[in-house]
Amino acid sequence: RPGSMHPSPPAMPLVLDQVDKRYGSRVAVDGLSFTVPAGSICGILGPNGAGKSTTMRMIAGILAPSAGRLDLFGAPPTRASLRRMGYLPEERGLYRAMTPLGAITYLARLRGTPAAVARGRAMAALEAHGLGGFARKRIKTLSKGMAQKVQILAALAHEPDLIVFDEPFSGLDPVNQGSVEALIRAAAAAGKTVLFSTHVMEHAERMCDRIVLIAQGQKAFVGTVQEALGHAPRRAILETEGAFDLAAVLVPQGFRVSAEAASGPGQRRWRVELNTPSDTRRLLGAAVAAGAPLSLFEPTRATLHEAFVALVGERAAPRPS
C-alpha cells in the first residue's frame, strides 16, 4: 500500500554465480553456481580434488575468482563482510607454542572483538566444550582432536554470521567427529549460516538442509538431501527358503534380479532393482502370488554415495567411508 513500510528481506549470506577458478590452463572450478540461505546448514560434497577447497578459499577471500560473481551478504566481499565470516581452513594452523585461551582470544581480536570480550568468550567456549582444564596448556601438548576443536572454537569466537568449515571432520575419531557435529548444529540453532565441505557423505546426510555435489570442478547437483536421494537407485533384498528360484518368477514380470550370497544355510538371497516407489508393493505382491517362501523382504535405504554415483558416475564419486 502507498506509504506502508515493509522491511527488506535479509540478503542471502552467500551467492556464487558462474564462478571459475583457473591456474593457467588448468580449471579447478568451472562455472559453479549455488546459494546458501540464511540459517541453513549446507554441505559441499565431492571426492578429493573435486574443487571443494578452492571453492572454500574463494568464499573466504583467500583466492579471487577468475570469472563469475561471488557475493557475501548481498554484495561483493569487503573487509567488513569477511569479518562476519568464521573460517576453518583445510590446512590446520594454530601457533603450537600458544595456549588455547591465547589463540582463541588472539584470533577473535583480529576479527574486531574487544580484548576483554574475546578473552571471556574464549574461556567460556573452552569450558563449555570440555577444554577448560587445558586453557593454559601449550597447544603442542594437546591431542589432534583437542587442537582441532580449539581451532573450530577460534573460528566461532567473534560470533560470525556465516561459518565456513573446510573438511572439519578430517582425521578425527568418531567421538570428536560427534563433537564437531554438535558444534555445527548448535551454531545453526543459534541462527548462524553454516557451510562445510566434506568427502564423507554420511556427515552431510545426517546434518545438511541443502547440499552441493561437485565433480571435477563442476556442479553435479544442488538441492536438499531428499532431492539428491531421489536420484539413487532403489532396490530390495529378499531371502527365500530352500531351492525356490525367485528370479524365474520375477524376471518375466520386468524386474531386474540378481542372486547374492545367502545369510544362512538352506536360504537363497536376491537383490531386486526398483524403478519407482510403487514397484515395492508390486514386487511383494508378485512374490506372494508365486508362493515364494520368503524369510526376508527388506527395501534398502538409498545413500548419498549411491546418488552421487548415479549423477556423476563411479569414477568421479567419493569412496564411501
Tab-separated table of C-alpha atoms in Angstrom:
chain	number	residue	atom	x	y	z
A	1	ARG	CA	0.000	0.000	0.000
A	2	PRO	CA	1.206	3.564	-0.587
A	3	GLY	CA	3.027	4.869	2.454
A	4	SER	CA	3.391	1.462	4.120
A	5	MET	CA	6.815	0.347	5.274
A	6	HIS	CA	7.949	-3.203	4.574
A	7	PRO	CA	11.387	-4.249	5.776
A	8	SER	CA	13.572	-5.672	3.033
A	9	PRO	CA	14.272	-9.371	3.340
A	10	PRO	CA	17.788	-10.114	4.619
A	11	ALA	CA	20.363	-10.595	1.893
A	12	MET	CA	21.370	-14.138	1.027
A	13	PRO	CA	24.552	-14.809	3.043
A	14	LEU	CA	26.331	-16.418	0.100
A	15	VAL	CA	25.770	-16.406	-3.663
A	16	LEU	CA	28.035	-17.940	-6.305
A	17	ASP	CA	27.074	-17.284	-9.914
A	18	GLN	CA	29.080	-18.966	-12.700
A	19	VAL	CA	32.304	-18.820	-10.671
A	20	ASP	CA	35.507	-20.085	-12.308
A	21	LYS	CA	38.986	-20.555	-10.901
A	22	ARG	CA	41.796	-21.230	-13.340
A	23	TYR	CA	45.504	-21.749	-12.856
A	24	GLY	CA	46.912	-21.194	-16.320
A	25	SER	CA	45.326	-23.857	-18.495
A	26	ARG	CA	44.114	-25.909	-15.524
A	27	VAL	CA	40.494	-25.380	-14.484
A	28	ALA	CA	39.969	-26.011	-10.750
A	29	VAL	CA	36.394	-24.685	-10.558
A	30	ASP	CA	34.227	-24.400	-13.653
A	31	GLY	CA	31.007	-22.352	-13.766
A	32	LEU	CA	29.929	-23.091	-10.191
A	33	SER	CA	26.598	-21.581	-9.083
A	34	PHE	CA	24.717	-22.030	-5.812
A	35	THR	CA	23.234	-20.058	-2.912
A	36	VAL	CA	23.261	-20.667	0.837
A	37	PRO	CA	20.086	-19.446	2.602
A	38	ALA	CA	20.335	-17.759	5.986
A	39	GLY	CA	20.203	-20.102	8.973
A	40	SER	CA	20.808	-23.246	6.933
A	41	ILE	CA	23.452	-25.951	7.053
A	42	CYS	CA	24.835	-26.533	3.569
A	43	GLY	CA	27.407	-29.138	2.576
A	44	ILE	CA	29.791	-29.082	-0.392
A	45	LEU	CA	30.491	-32.705	-1.243
A	46	GLY	CA	32.811	-34.395	-3.648
A	47	PRO	CA	35.905	-36.555	-3.922
A	48	ASN	CA	39.388	-35.278	-3.161
A	49	GLY	CA	40.493	-33.000	-5.980
A	50	ALA	CA	36.943	-32.048	-6.993
A	51	GLY	CA	37.478	-28.333	-6.274
A	52	LYS	CA	35.966	-28.115	-2.782
A	53	SER	CA	38.906	-26.414	-1.055
A	54	THR	CA	39.451	-23.996	-3.948
A	55	THR	CA	35.784	-23.028	-3.670
A	56	MET	CA	36.054	-22.546	0.101
A	57	ARG	CA	39.173	-20.384	-0.295
A	58	MET	CA	37.384	-18.150	-2.778
A	59	ILE	CA	34.460	-17.785	-0.378
A	60	ALA	CA	36.881	-16.933	2.443
A	61	GLY	CA	38.548	-14.227	0.350
A	62	ILE	CA	41.899	-16.027	0.142
A	63	LEU	CA	41.602	-16.618	-3.614
A	64	ALA	CA	39.940	-14.366	-6.162
A	65	PRO	CA	37.639	-15.972	-8.750
A	66	SER	CA	38.940	-15.927	-12.315
A	67	ALA	CA	35.401	-15.210	-13.543
A	68	GLY	CA	31.849	-15.033	-12.265
A	69	ARG	CA	30.209	-13.384	-9.279
A	70	LEU	CA	30.649	-14.197	-5.592
A	71	ASP	CA	28.580	-12.154	-3.111
A	72	LEU	CA	28.629	-12.121	0.682
A	73	PHE	CA	25.505	-10.747	2.354
A	74	GLY	CA	24.253	-9.246	-0.903
A	75	ALA	CA	27.421	-7.574	-2.196
A	76	PRO	CA	30.972	-8.388	-3.311
A	77	PRO	CA	33.213	-9.290	-0.340
A	78	THR	CA	34.731	-6.461	1.674
A	79	ARG	CA	36.926	-6.470	4.746
A	80	ALA	CA	33.833	-5.738	6.838
A	81	SER	CA	31.740	-8.571	5.358
A	82	LEU	CA	34.648	-11.031	5.605
A	83	ARG	CA	34.794	-10.249	9.328
A	84	ARG	CA	31.241	-11.592	9.556
A	85	MET	CA	32.592	-14.976	8.484
A	86	GLY	CA	34.257	-17.654	10.571
A	87	TYR	CA	36.642	-19.810	8.539
A	88	LEU	CA	38.317	-23.131	9.264
A	89	PRO	CA	40.907	-23.929	6.570
A	90	GLU	CA	41.681	-27.439	5.406
A	91	GLU	CA	45.301	-26.965	6.492
A	92	ARG	CA	45.106	-26.564	10.260
A	93	GLY	CA	47.370	-23.839	11.609
A	94	LEU	CA	47.491	-22.867	15.267
A	95	TYR	CA	50.612	-21.457	16.892
A	96	ARG	CA	51.746	-24.532	18.780
A	97	ALA	CA	53.541	-22.533	21.489
A	98	MET	CA	50.357	-20.574	22.312
A	99	THR	CA	47.688	-21.700	24.726
A	100	PRO	CA	44.107	-22.436	23.608
A	101	LEU	CA	42.935	-19.416	25.602
A	102	GLY	CA	45.519	-17.178	23.963
A	103	ALA	CA	44.939	-18.495	20.449
A	104	ILE	CA	41.166	-18.120	20.527
A	105	THR	CA	41.422	-14.657	22.096
A	106	TYR	CA	44.002	-13.539	19.537
A	107	LEU	CA	42.018	-14.712	16.501
A	108	ALA	CA	38.799	-13.162	17.817
A	109	ARG	CA	40.606	-9.849	18.307
A	110	LEU	CA	41.902	-9.979	14.723
A	111	ARG	CA	38.257	-10.018	13.648
A	112	GLY	CA	37.368	-6.944	15.667
A	113	THR	CA	36.279	-8.349	19.033
A	114	PRO	CA	37.400	-6.232	22.026
A	115	ALA	CA	40.146	-7.887	24.107
A	116	ALA	CA	38.157	-8.436	27.310
A	117	VAL	CA	35.143	-9.743	25.402
A	118	ALA	CA	37.322	-12.052	23.294
A	119	ARG	CA	39.040	-13.493	26.362
A	120	GLY	CA	35.730	-14.057	28.147
A	121	ARG	CA	34.217	-15.798	25.146
A	122	ALA	CA	37.330	-17.921	24.688
A	123	MET	CA	37.282	-19.168	28.275
A	124	ALA	CA	33.535	-19.798	28.202
A	125	ALA	CA	33.809	-21.764	24.945
A	126	LEU	CA	36.687	-23.898	26.235
A	127	GLU	CA	34.809	-24.728	29.423
A	128	ALA	CA	31.592	-25.470	27.540
A	129	HIS	CA	33.397	-27.994	25.331
A	130	GLY	CA	35.378	-29.821	27.969
A	131	LEU	CA	38.650	-27.987	27.426
A	132	GLY	CA	38.635	-25.641	30.411
A	133	GLY	CA	41.395	-27.639	32.100
A	134	PHE	CA	43.593	-27.214	29.022
A	135	ALA	CA	43.016	-23.467	28.550
A	136	ARG	CA	46.539	-22.548	29.662
A	137	LYS	CA	48.395	-25.590	28.311
A	138	ARG	CA	50.514	-25.208	25.203
A	139	ILE	CA	48.682	-26.304	22.071
A	140	LYS	CA	51.552	-28.618	21.152
A	141	THR	CA	50.694	-30.743	24.208
A	142	LEU	CA	47.089	-31.318	23.082
A	143	SER	CA	45.815	-34.284	21.100
A	144	LYS	CA	44.924	-33.738	17.434
A	145	GLY	CA	41.220	-33.847	18.255
A	146	MET	CA	41.588	-31.260	21.030
A	147	ALA	CA	43.681	-28.948	18.842
A	148	GLN	CA	41.129	-29.168	16.040
A	149	LYS	CA	38.327	-28.355	18.449
A	150	VAL	CA	40.315	-25.318	19.640
A	151	GLN	CA	40.675	-24.099	16.062
A	152	ILE	CA	36.956	-24.526	15.448
A	153	LEU	CA	36.176	-22.559	18.606
A	154	ALA	CA	38.591	-19.870	17.398
A	155	ALA	CA	36.633	-19.606	14.150
A	156	LEU	CA	33.445	-19.021	16.162
A	157	ALA	CA	34.658	-16.734	18.942
A	158	HIS	CA	33.890	-13.479	17.106
A	159	GLU	CA	30.282	-14.714	16.676
A	160	PRO	CA	30.216	-14.746	12.861
A	161	ASP	CA	27.008	-14.798	10.862
A	162	LEU	CA	28.434	-17.162	8.219
A	163	ILE	CA	30.571	-20.155	9.242
A	164	VAL	CA	32.736	-21.805	6.565
A	165	PHE	CA	34.498	-25.045	7.510
A	166	ASP	CA	36.757	-26.876	5.046
A	167	GLU	CA	36.818	-30.626	5.844
A	168	PRO	CA	36.116	-30.117	9.580
A	169	PHE	CA	35.889	-33.874	10.263
A	170	SER	CA	39.149	-34.834	8.570
A	171	GLY	CA	41.396	-37.011	10.725
A	172	LEU	CA	39.079	-37.061	13.742
A	173	ASP	CA	37.944	-40.157	15.611
A	174	PRO	CA	34.178	-40.817	15.875
A	175	VAL	CA	33.892	-39.169	19.315
A	176	ASN	CA	35.483	-35.928	18.138
A	177	GLN	CA	33.524	-36.061	14.884
A	178	GLY	CA	30.381	-36.153	17.024
A	179	SER	CA	31.614	-33.110	18.960
A	180	VAL	CA	32.161	-31.165	15.755
A	181	GLU	CA	28.695	-32.146	14.503
A	182	ALA	CA	27.240	-30.866	17.777
A	183	LEU	CA	29.090	-27.555	17.370
A	184	ILE	CA	27.715	-27.110	13.856
A	185	ARG	CA	24.171	-27.960	14.917
A	186	ALA	CA	24.383	-25.539	17.849
A	187	ALA	CA	25.597	-22.739	15.585
A	188	ALA	CA	22.715	-23.315	13.166
A	189	ALA	CA	20.229	-23.471	16.054
A	190	ALA	CA	21.518	-20.050	17.127
A	191	GLY	CA	20.619	-18.651	13.702
A	192	LYS	CA	24.046	-18.841	12.074
A	193	THR	CA	24.537	-19.980	8.489
A	194	VAL	CA	26.920	-22.919	8.096
A	195	LEU	CA	28.746	-24.149	5.006
A	196	PHE	CA	31.135	-27.079	5.263
A	197	SER	CA	32.949	-29.251	2.780
A	198	THR	CA	33.468	-32.977	3.155
A	199	HIS	CA	34.191	-36.081	1.110
A	200	VAL	CA	32.310	-38.206	3.678
A	201	MET	CA	28.702	-38.403	2.537
A	202	GLU	CA	27.340	-39.640	5.874
A	203	HIS	CA	28.082	-36.332	7.608
A	204	ALA	CA	26.093	-34.358	5.064
A	205	GLU	CA	23.294	-36.921	5.047
A	206	ARG	CA	22.822	-36.510	8.801
A	207	MET	CA	23.202	-32.760	9.056
A	208	CYS	CA	22.531	-30.742	5.920
A	209	ASP	CA	19.464	-28.827	4.822
A	210	ARG	CA	20.997	-28.427	1.364
A	211	ILE	CA	23.941	-29.955	-0.454
A	212	VAL	CA	26.129	-29.059	-3.411
A	213	LEU	CA	27.675	-32.046	-5.194
A	214	ILE	CA	30.852	-31.203	-7.119
A	215	ALA	CA	32.747	-33.409	-9.555
A	216	GLN	CA	35.836	-32.277	-11.470
A	217	GLY	CA	35.221	-28.645	-10.558
A	218	GLN	CA	31.645	-28.593	-11.825
A	219	LYS	CA	28.275	-28.635	-10.087
A	220	ALA	CA	26.612	-32.028	-10.366
A	221	PHE	CA	23.623	-31.275	-8.112
A	222	VAL	CA	22.240	-28.587	-5.800
A	223	GLY	CA	19.232	-29.188	-3.570
A	224	THR	CA	18.040	-30.944	-0.448
A	225	VAL	CA	19.350	-34.293	0.736
A	226	GLN	CA	15.982	-35.887	-0.047
A	227	GLU	CA	16.034	-34.485	-3.570
A	228	ALA	CA	19.516	-35.935	-4.077
A	229	LEU	CA	18.453	-39.320	-2.716
A	230	GLY	CA	15.727	-39.335	-5.335
A	231	HIS	CA	18.472	-39.886	-7.924
A	232	ALA	CA	19.785	-43.002	-6.159
A	233	PRO	CA	18.699	-46.422	-7.382
A	234	ARG	CA	16.007	-48.185	-5.365
A	235	ARG	CA	16.320	-51.859	-4.536
A	236	ALA	CA	15.043	-54.544	-2.200
A	237	ILE	CA	16.735	-57.549	-0.639
A	238	LEU	CA	14.734	-60.779	-0.382
A	239	GLU	CA	15.581	-64.187	1.042
A	240	THR	CA	13.754	-67.403	0.260
A	241	GLU	CA	13.864	-70.809	1.917
A	242	GLY	CA	15.077	-73.888	0.083
A	243	ALA	CA	15.724	-74.052	-3.643
A	244	PHE	CA	12.929	-71.698	-4.735
A	245	ASP	CA	14.013	-69.734	-7.829
A	246	LEU	CA	12.680	-66.213	-7.259
A	247	ALA	CA	14.391	-64.865	-10.368
A	248	ALA	CA	12.417	-67.229	-12.585
A	249	VAL	CA	9.221	-65.721	-11.162
A	250	LEU	CA	10.195	-62.036	-11.217
A	251	VAL	CA	12.257	-61.571	-14.389
A	252	PRO	CA	9.297	-62.307	-16.727
A	253	GLN	CA	7.412	-59.537	-14.880
A	254	GLY	CA	10.084	-56.966	-15.756
A	255	PHE	CA	12.140	-56.968	-12.563
A	256	ARG	CA	15.948	-56.964	-12.648
A	257	VAL	CA	17.050	-59.673	-10.228
A	258	SER	CA	20.500	-60.842	-9.142
A	259	ALA	CA	21.442	-63.613	-6.733
A	260	GLU	CA	23.613	-62.736	-3.728
A	261	ALA	CA	25.378	-64.718	-1.025
A	262	ALA	CA	22.793	-66.113	1.385
A	263	SER	CA	22.876	-65.240	5.072
A	264	GLY	CA	22.491	-68.852	6.193
A	265	PRO	CA	22.246	-72.486	5.051
A	266	GLY	CA	19.116	-73.515	3.192
A	267	GLN	CA	18.416	-69.969	2.045
A	268	ARG	CA	18.779	-68.019	-1.182
A	269	ARG	CA	19.282	-64.241	-1.232
A	270	TRP	CA	18.147	-61.958	-4.053
A	271	ARG	CA	18.632	-58.297	-4.940
A	272	VAL	CA	15.872	-56.675	-6.972
A	273	GLU	CA	16.243	-53.271	-8.642
A	274	LEU	CA	13.207	-50.973	-8.363
A	275	ASN	CA	12.361	-48.064	-10.632
A	276	THR	CA	9.551	-46.360	-8.710
A	277	PRO	CA	8.199	-46.385	-5.134
A	278	SER	CA	5.166	-48.367	-6.338
A	279	ASP	CA	7.490	-51.159	-7.516
A	280	THR	CA	7.996	-52.163	-3.885
A	281	ARG	CA	4.331	-53.083	-3.493
A	282	ARG	CA	4.262	-54.760	-6.909
A	283	LEU	CA	7.363	-56.794	-6.035
A	284	LEU	CA	5.926	-58.057	-2.759
A	285	GLY	CA	2.620	-58.922	-4.457
A	286	ALA	CA	4.396	-60.881	-7.197
A	287	ALA	CA	6.474	-62.862	-4.695
A	288	VAL	CA	3.465	-63.708	-2.524
A	289	ALA	CA	1.296	-64.624	-5.520
A	290	ALA	CA	4.002	-67.061	-6.673
A	291	GLY	CA	4.069	-68.708	-3.258
A	292	ALA	CA	7.680	-67.678	-2.611
A	293	PRO	CA	8.803	-68.948	0.830
A	294	LEU	CA	10.020	-65.523	1.973
A	295	SER	CA	12.138	-65.239	5.108
A	296	LEU	CA	13.232	-61.628	4.403
A	297	PHE	CA	11.763	-58.718	2.455
A	298	GLU	CA	13.748	-55.525	3.004
A	299	PRO	CA	13.611	-52.410	0.803
A	300	THR	CA	17.049	-50.799	1.188
A	301	ARG	CA	17.609	-47.176	2.067
A	302	ALA	CA	19.291	-45.102	-0.625
A	303	THR	CA	22.527	-43.330	0.305
A	304	LEU	CA	24.099	-40.077	-0.868
A	305	HIS	CA	27.039	-42.047	-2.227
A	306	GLU	CA	24.667	-44.016	-4.461
A	307	ALA	CA	23.011	-40.764	-5.542
A	308	PHE	CA	26.399	-39.252	-6.375
A	309	VAL	CA	27.354	-42.328	-8.425
A	310	ALA	CA	24.039	-42.109	-10.275
A	311	LEU	CA	24.636	-38.417	-11.027
A	312	VAL	CA	28.322	-38.363	-11.992
A	313	GLY	CA	29.490	-41.972	-12.333
A	314	GLU	CA	31.575	-44.294	-10.189
A	315	ARG	CA	34.979	-42.865	-11.135
A	316	ALA	CA	34.099	-39.290	-10.097
A	317	ALA	CA	32.340	-40.224	-6.846
A	318	PRO	CA	33.946	-40.245	-3.387
A	319	ARG	CA	34.597	-43.597	-1.828
A	320	PRO	CA	32.111	-44.413	0.939
A	321	SER	CA	33.703	-44.298	4.392
